[in-house]
Amino acid sequence: MSNANLLQQLGVDENLKPLPIKVKQQPLDKYYKATFTPDFPPIPRFEPNVFMYASFAPDTVSVIGRYHKGNALYQITIVIDQKLESGIYTFMRGEEGPVFAHVTGTQGFLYGDNGRIKLVRNNIEQSIYAEFKFQIEFEDTTYNVDGSLALLATGPL
């Protein structure tokens, strides 16, 4: 996969700045939550204020929980095969397999691996629910990312 395609899936440009994507507001009962163990210094608390569930690149759908205010930006992105159905899948390092994860912020983007995701997709309601766990490596430390999300489509799937 090309770096340009990956960045498009992450919704950022080559400088890791957000692409100008129009985002529908999520209802109050929708969420994207995650914790890092141990605490991950670049993201003291994961408190996204932008939620995306849409296709930004051919054949994939991106599920993004992003905090963006001024120059501050961080996000967790899960990219899934566009035709992927509900089920349990394994995260692999890089962009291999039907799902992959990234943590993006001032530290660059970090691949998620050694984890699983349980997906429930509803094509009629255009909704997604997921529980996920994966690991990232940063400055010789392994961080566990544990989260869940429930979102409605914010753009074409």
PDB file of C-alpha atoms in Angstrom:
ATOM      1  CA  MET A   1       0.000   0.000   0.000  1.00  0.00           C
ATOM      2  CA  SER A   2       1.267   3.451  -0.804  1.00  0.00           C
ATOM      3  CA  ASN A   3       2.032   5.962   1.913  1.00  0.00           C
ATOM      4  CA  ALA A   4      -0.417   8.410   0.261  1.00  0.00           C
ATOM      5  CA  ASN A   5      -3.211   5.813   0.485  1.00  0.00           C
ATOM      6  CA  LEU A   6      -2.400   5.119   4.138  1.00  0.00           C
ATOM      7  CA  LEU A   7      -2.439   8.828   5.002  1.00  0.00           C
ATOM      8  CA  GLN A   8      -5.777   9.197   3.204  1.00  0.00           C
ATOM      9  CA  GLN A   9      -7.201   6.315   5.273  1.00  0.00           C
ATOM     10  CA  LEU A  10      -5.948   8.057   8.417  1.00  0.00           C
ATOM     11  CA  GLY A  11      -7.569  11.314   7.298  1.00  0.00           C
ATOM     12  CA  VAL A  12      -4.302  13.278   7.499  1.00  0.00           C
ATOM     13  CA  ASP A  13      -1.816  14.827   5.076  1.00  0.00           C
ATOM     14  CA  GLU A  14       1.935  14.168   4.807  1.00  0.00           C
ATOM     15  CA  ASN A  15       2.525  16.618   7.690  1.00  0.00           C
ATOM     16  CA  LEU A  16       0.010  14.702   9.866  1.00  0.00           C
ATOM     17  CA  LYS A  17      -2.463  17.600   9.696  1.00  0.00           C
ATOM     18  CA  PRO A  18      -6.185  16.774   9.367  1.00  0.00           C
ATOM     19  CA  LEU A  19      -7.556  16.621   5.848  1.00  0.00           C
ATOM     20  CA  PRO A  20     -10.540  18.935   5.293  1.00  0.00           C
ATOM     21  CA  ILE A  21     -13.246  16.320   5.801  1.00  0.00           C
ATOM     22  CA  LYS A  22     -16.795  17.397   6.511  1.00  0.00           C
ATOM     23  CA  VAL A  23     -18.041  15.379   9.489  1.00  0.00           C
ATOM     24  CA  LYS A  24     -21.642  14.781  10.592  1.00  0.00           C
ATOM     25  CA  GLN A  25     -22.291  15.270  14.301  1.00  0.00           C
ATOM     26  CA  GLN A  26     -22.813  12.023  16.236  1.00  0.00           C
ATOM     27  CA  PRO A  27     -25.845  11.606  18.532  1.00  0.00           C
ATOM     28  CA  LEU A  28     -25.062  11.894  22.261  1.00  0.00           C
ATOM     29  CA  ASP A  29     -25.234   8.123  22.804  1.00  0.00           C
ATOM     30  CA  LYS A  30     -22.381   7.469  20.334  1.00  0.00           C
ATOM     31  CA  TYR A  31     -18.784   7.276  21.536  1.00  0.00           C
ATOM     32  CA  TYR A  32     -15.162   6.276  20.927  1.00  0.00           C
ATOM     33  CA  LYS A  33     -13.321   5.394  24.156  1.00  0.00           C
ATOM     34  CA  ALA A  34      -9.836   4.071  24.806  1.00  0.00           C
ATOM     35  CA  THR A  35      -7.271   3.798  27.583  1.00  0.00           C
ATOM     36  CA  PHE A  36      -3.510   3.292  27.412  1.00  0.00           C
ATOM     37  CA  THR A  37      -1.627   1.091  29.883  1.00  0.00           C
ATOM     38  CA  PRO A  38       0.792   2.283  31.063  1.00  0.00           C
ATOM     39  CA  ASP A  39      -0.089   5.949  30.555  1.00  0.00           C
ATOM     40  CA  PHE A  40       1.013   7.087  27.095  1.00  0.00           C
ATOM     41  CA  PRO A  41       2.788  10.479  27.506  1.00  0.00           C
ATOM     42  CA  PRO A  42       1.840  11.947  24.082  1.00  0.00           C
ATOM     43  CA  ILE A  43      -1.868  11.346  24.874  1.00  0.00           C
ATOM     44  CA  PRO A  44      -2.435  11.996  28.588  1.00  0.00           C
ATOM     45  CA  ARG A  45      -6.184  11.230  28.200  1.00  0.00           C
ATOM     46  CA  PHE A  46      -7.931   9.998  25.092  1.00  0.00           C
ATOM     47  CA  GLU A  47     -10.808  12.453  24.734  1.00  0.00           C
ATOM     48  CA  PRO A  48     -11.783  12.652  21.055  1.00  0.00           C
ATOM     49  CA  ASN A  49     -13.925  15.561  19.891  1.00  0.00           C
ATOM     50  CA  VAL A  50     -14.293  14.391  16.267  1.00  0.00           C
ATOM     51  CA  PHE A  51     -15.706  11.014  15.231  1.00  0.00           C
ATOM     52  CA  MET A  52     -15.523   9.537  11.732  1.00  0.00           C
ATOM     53  CA  TYR A  53     -16.909   6.352  10.231  1.00  0.00           C
ATOM     54  CA  ALA A  54     -16.560   6.629   6.459  1.00  0.00           C
ATOM     55  CA  SER A  55     -14.627   5.489   3.414  1.00  0.00           C
ATOM     56  CA  PHE A  56     -11.714   7.803   2.568  1.00  0.00           C
ATOM     57  CA  ALA A  57      -9.875   5.419   0.216  1.00  0.00           C
ATOM     58  CA  PRO A  58     -10.973   2.670  -2.191  1.00  0.00           C
ATOM     59  CA  ASP A  59     -12.002  -0.664  -0.658  1.00  0.00           C
ATOM     60  CA  THR A  60     -11.595   0.428   2.993  1.00  0.00           C
ATOM     61  CA  VAL A  61     -13.570   2.150   5.742  1.00  0.00           C
ATOM     62  CA  SER A  62     -11.910   4.247   8.445  1.00  0.00           C
ATOM     63  CA  VAL A  63     -13.165   4.472  12.013  1.00  0.00           C
ATOM     64  CA  ILE A  64     -11.501   7.445  13.699  1.00  0.00           C
ATOM     65  CA  GLY A  65     -11.675   8.966  17.159  1.00  0.00           C
ATOM     66  CA  ARG A  66      -9.760  12.257  16.952  1.00  0.00           C
ATOM     67  CA  TYR A  67      -8.926  15.105  19.293  1.00  0.00           C
ATOM     68  CA  HIS A  68      -8.235  18.251  17.305  1.00  0.00           C
ATOM     69  CA  LYS A  69      -8.004  21.723  18.787  1.00  0.00           C
ATOM     70  CA  GLY A  70      -5.612  24.344  17.397  1.00  0.00           C
ATOM     71  CA  ASN A  71      -2.302  22.606  16.705  1.00  0.00           C
ATOM     72  CA  ALA A  72      -3.099  19.730  19.060  1.00  0.00           C
ATOM     73  CA  LEU A  73      -4.003  16.536  17.222  1.00  0.00           C
ATOM     74  CA  TYR A  74      -4.119  12.875  18.176  1.00  0.00           C
ATOM     75  CA  GLN A  75      -6.298  10.004  17.057  1.00  0.00           C
ATOM     76  CA  ILE A  76      -6.893   6.282  17.025  1.00  0.00           C
ATOM     77  CA  THR A  77      -7.779   4.925  13.595  1.00  0.00           C
ATOM     78  CA  ILE A  78      -9.092   1.491  12.780  1.00  0.00           C
ATOM     79  CA  VAL A  79      -9.189   0.689   9.061  1.00  0.00           C
ATOM     80  CA  ILE A  80     -11.336  -2.199   7.902  1.00  0.00           C
ATOM     81  CA  ASP A  81     -11.958  -3.848   4.569  1.00  0.00           C
ATOM     82  CA  GLN A  82     -15.046  -2.217   3.056  1.00  0.00           C
ATOM     83  CA  LYS A  83     -16.876  -5.552   2.734  1.00  0.00           C
ATOM     84  CA  LEU A  84     -15.876  -6.853   6.164  1.00  0.00           C
ATOM     85  CA  GLU A  85     -18.795  -8.298   8.082  1.00  0.00           C
ATOM     86  CA  SER A  86     -19.373  -8.552  11.817  1.00  0.00           C
ATOM     87  CA  GLY A  87     -16.951 -10.880  13.574  1.00  0.00           C
ATOM     88  CA  ILE A  88     -13.729 -11.123  15.571  1.00  0.00           C
ATOM     89  CA  TYR A  89     -10.490 -10.226  13.777  1.00  0.00           C
ATOM     90  CA  THR A  90      -6.791 -10.046  14.640  1.00  0.00           C
ATOM     91  CA  PHE A  91      -4.733  -6.866  14.269  1.00  0.00           C
ATOM     92  CA  MET A  92      -1.439  -7.355  12.456  1.00  0.00           C
ATOM     93  CA  ARG A  93       1.428  -4.907  12.199  1.00  0.00           C
ATOM     94  CA  GLY A  94       1.221  -2.738   9.105  1.00  0.00           C
ATOM     95  CA  GLU A  95      -1.638  -2.831   6.663  1.00  0.00           C
ATOM     96  CA  GLU A  96      -1.980  -6.583   6.284  1.00  0.00           C
ATOM     97  CA  GLY A  97      -5.199  -8.431   6.927  1.00  0.00           C
ATOM     98  CA  PRO A  98      -8.794  -7.213   6.920  1.00  0.00           C
ATOM     99  CA  VAL A  99      -8.277  -4.756   9.831  1.00  0.00           C
ATOM    100  CA  PHE A 100      -5.405  -2.625  11.087  1.00  0.00           C
ATOM    101  CA  ALA A 101      -4.983   0.092  13.702  1.00  0.00           C
ATOM    102  CA  HIS A 102      -2.881   3.231  14.132  1.00  0.00           C
ATOM    103  CA  VAL A 103      -2.319   5.766  16.879  1.00  0.00           C
ATOM    104  CA  THR A 104      -1.471   9.121  15.312  1.00  0.00           C
ATOM    105  CA  GLY A 105      -0.276  12.352  16.923  1.00  0.00           C
ATOM    106  CA  THR A 106       2.775  14.480  17.520  1.00  0.00           C
ATOM    107  CA  GLN A 107       4.853  11.284  17.744  1.00  0.00           C
ATOM    108  CA  GLY A 108       3.921  10.340  14.158  1.00  0.00           C
ATOM    109  CA  PHE A 109       1.807   7.271  13.495  1.00  0.00           C
ATOM    110  CA  LEU A 110       2.306   4.015  15.335  1.00  0.00           C
ATOM    111  CA  TYR A 111       1.079   0.646  14.094  1.00  0.00           C
ATOM    112  CA  GLY A 112      -1.118  -1.416  16.352  1.00  0.00           C
ATOM    113  CA  ASP A 113      -0.557  -5.156  16.600  1.00  0.00           C
ATOM    114  CA  ASN A 114      -0.884  -8.135  18.970  1.00  0.00           C
ATOM    115  CA  GLY A 115      -4.587  -7.580  19.463  1.00  0.00           C
ATOM    116  CA  ARG A 116      -8.130  -8.304  18.425  1.00  0.00           C
ATOM    117  CA  ILE A 117     -11.279  -6.465  17.504  1.00  0.00           C
ATOM    118  CA  LYS A 118     -14.868  -7.587  17.834  1.00  0.00           C
ATOM    119  CA  LEU A 119     -16.928  -5.793  15.173  1.00  0.00           C
ATOM    120  CA  VAL A 120     -20.673  -5.461  14.821  1.00  0.00           C
ATOM    121  CA  ARG A 121     -21.618  -3.654  11.595  1.00  0.00           C
ATOM    122  CA  ASN A 122     -25.195  -2.805  10.711  1.00  0.00           C
ATOM    123  CA  ASN A 123     -25.432  -1.862   7.036  1.00  0.00           C
ATOM    124  CA  ILE A 124     -29.103  -0.839   7.276  1.00  0.00           C
ATOM    125  CA  GLU A 125     -28.541   1.620  10.139  1.00  0.00           C
ATOM    126  CA  GLN A 126     -25.025   2.415   8.844  1.00  0.00           C
ATOM    127  CA  SER A 127     -23.644   1.884  12.331  1.00  0.00           C
ATOM    128  CA  ILE A 128     -20.629   0.177  13.841  1.00  0.00           C
ATOM    129  CA  TYR A 129     -19.906  -1.132  17.321  1.00  0.00           C
ATOM    130  CA  ALA A 130     -16.516  -2.487  18.304  1.00  0.00           C
ATOM    131  CA  GLU A 131     -14.471  -3.619  21.282  1.00  0.00           C
ATOM    132  CA  PHE A 132     -10.731  -3.658  20.646  1.00  0.00           C
ATOM    133  CA  LYS A 133      -7.344  -4.319  22.223  1.00  0.00           C
ATOM    134  CA  PHE A 134      -3.931  -3.893  20.638  1.00  0.00           C
ATOM    135  CA  GLN A 135      -0.381  -2.820  21.433  1.00  0.00           C
ATOM    136  CA  ILE A 136       1.837  -0.020  20.182  1.00  0.00           C
ATOM    137  CA  GLU A 137       5.583   0.468  20.634  1.00  0.00           C
ATOM    138  CA  PHE A 138       6.980   3.915  21.462  1.00  0.00           C
ATOM    139  CA  GLU A 139      10.467   4.763  22.719  1.00  0.00           C
ATOM    140  CA  ASP A 140      11.220   1.155  23.767  1.00  0.00           C
ATOM    141  CA  THR A 141       7.972   0.827  25.731  1.00  0.00           C
ATOM    142  CA  THR A 142       4.965  -1.327  24.883  1.00  0.00           C
ATOM    143  CA  TYR A 143       1.580   0.284  25.488  1.00  0.00           C
ATOM    144  CA  ASN A 144      -1.704  -1.607  25.607  1.00  0.00           C
ATOM    145  CA  VAL A 145      -4.662   0.158  24.009  1.00  0.00           C
ATOM    146  CA  ASP A 146      -8.076  -1.025  25.178  1.00  0.00           C
ATOM    147  CA  GLY A 147     -11.258   0.551  23.843  1.00  0.00           C
ATOM    148  CA  SER A 148     -14.760   0.464  22.496  1.00  0.00           C
ATOM    149  CA  LEU A 149     -16.790   2.536  20.087  1.00  0.00           C
ATOM    150  CA  ALA A 150     -20.332   2.945  18.799  1.00  0.00           C
ATOM    151  CA  LEU A 151     -20.730   5.262  15.806  1.00  0.00           C
ATOM    152  CA  LEU A 152     -23.013   6.096  12.919  1.00  0.00           C
ATOM    153  CA  ALA A 153     -21.676   6.726   9.431  1.00  0.00           C
ATOM    154  CA  THR A 154     -20.341  10.242   8.950  1.00  0.00           C
ATOM    155  CA  GLY A 155     -19.877   9.855   5.194  1.00  0.00           C
ATOM    156  CA  PRO A 156     -20.196   7.293   2.408  1.00  0.00           C
ATOM    157  CA  LEU A 157     -19.260   3.754   3.383  1.00  0.00           C
TER     158      LEU A 157
END
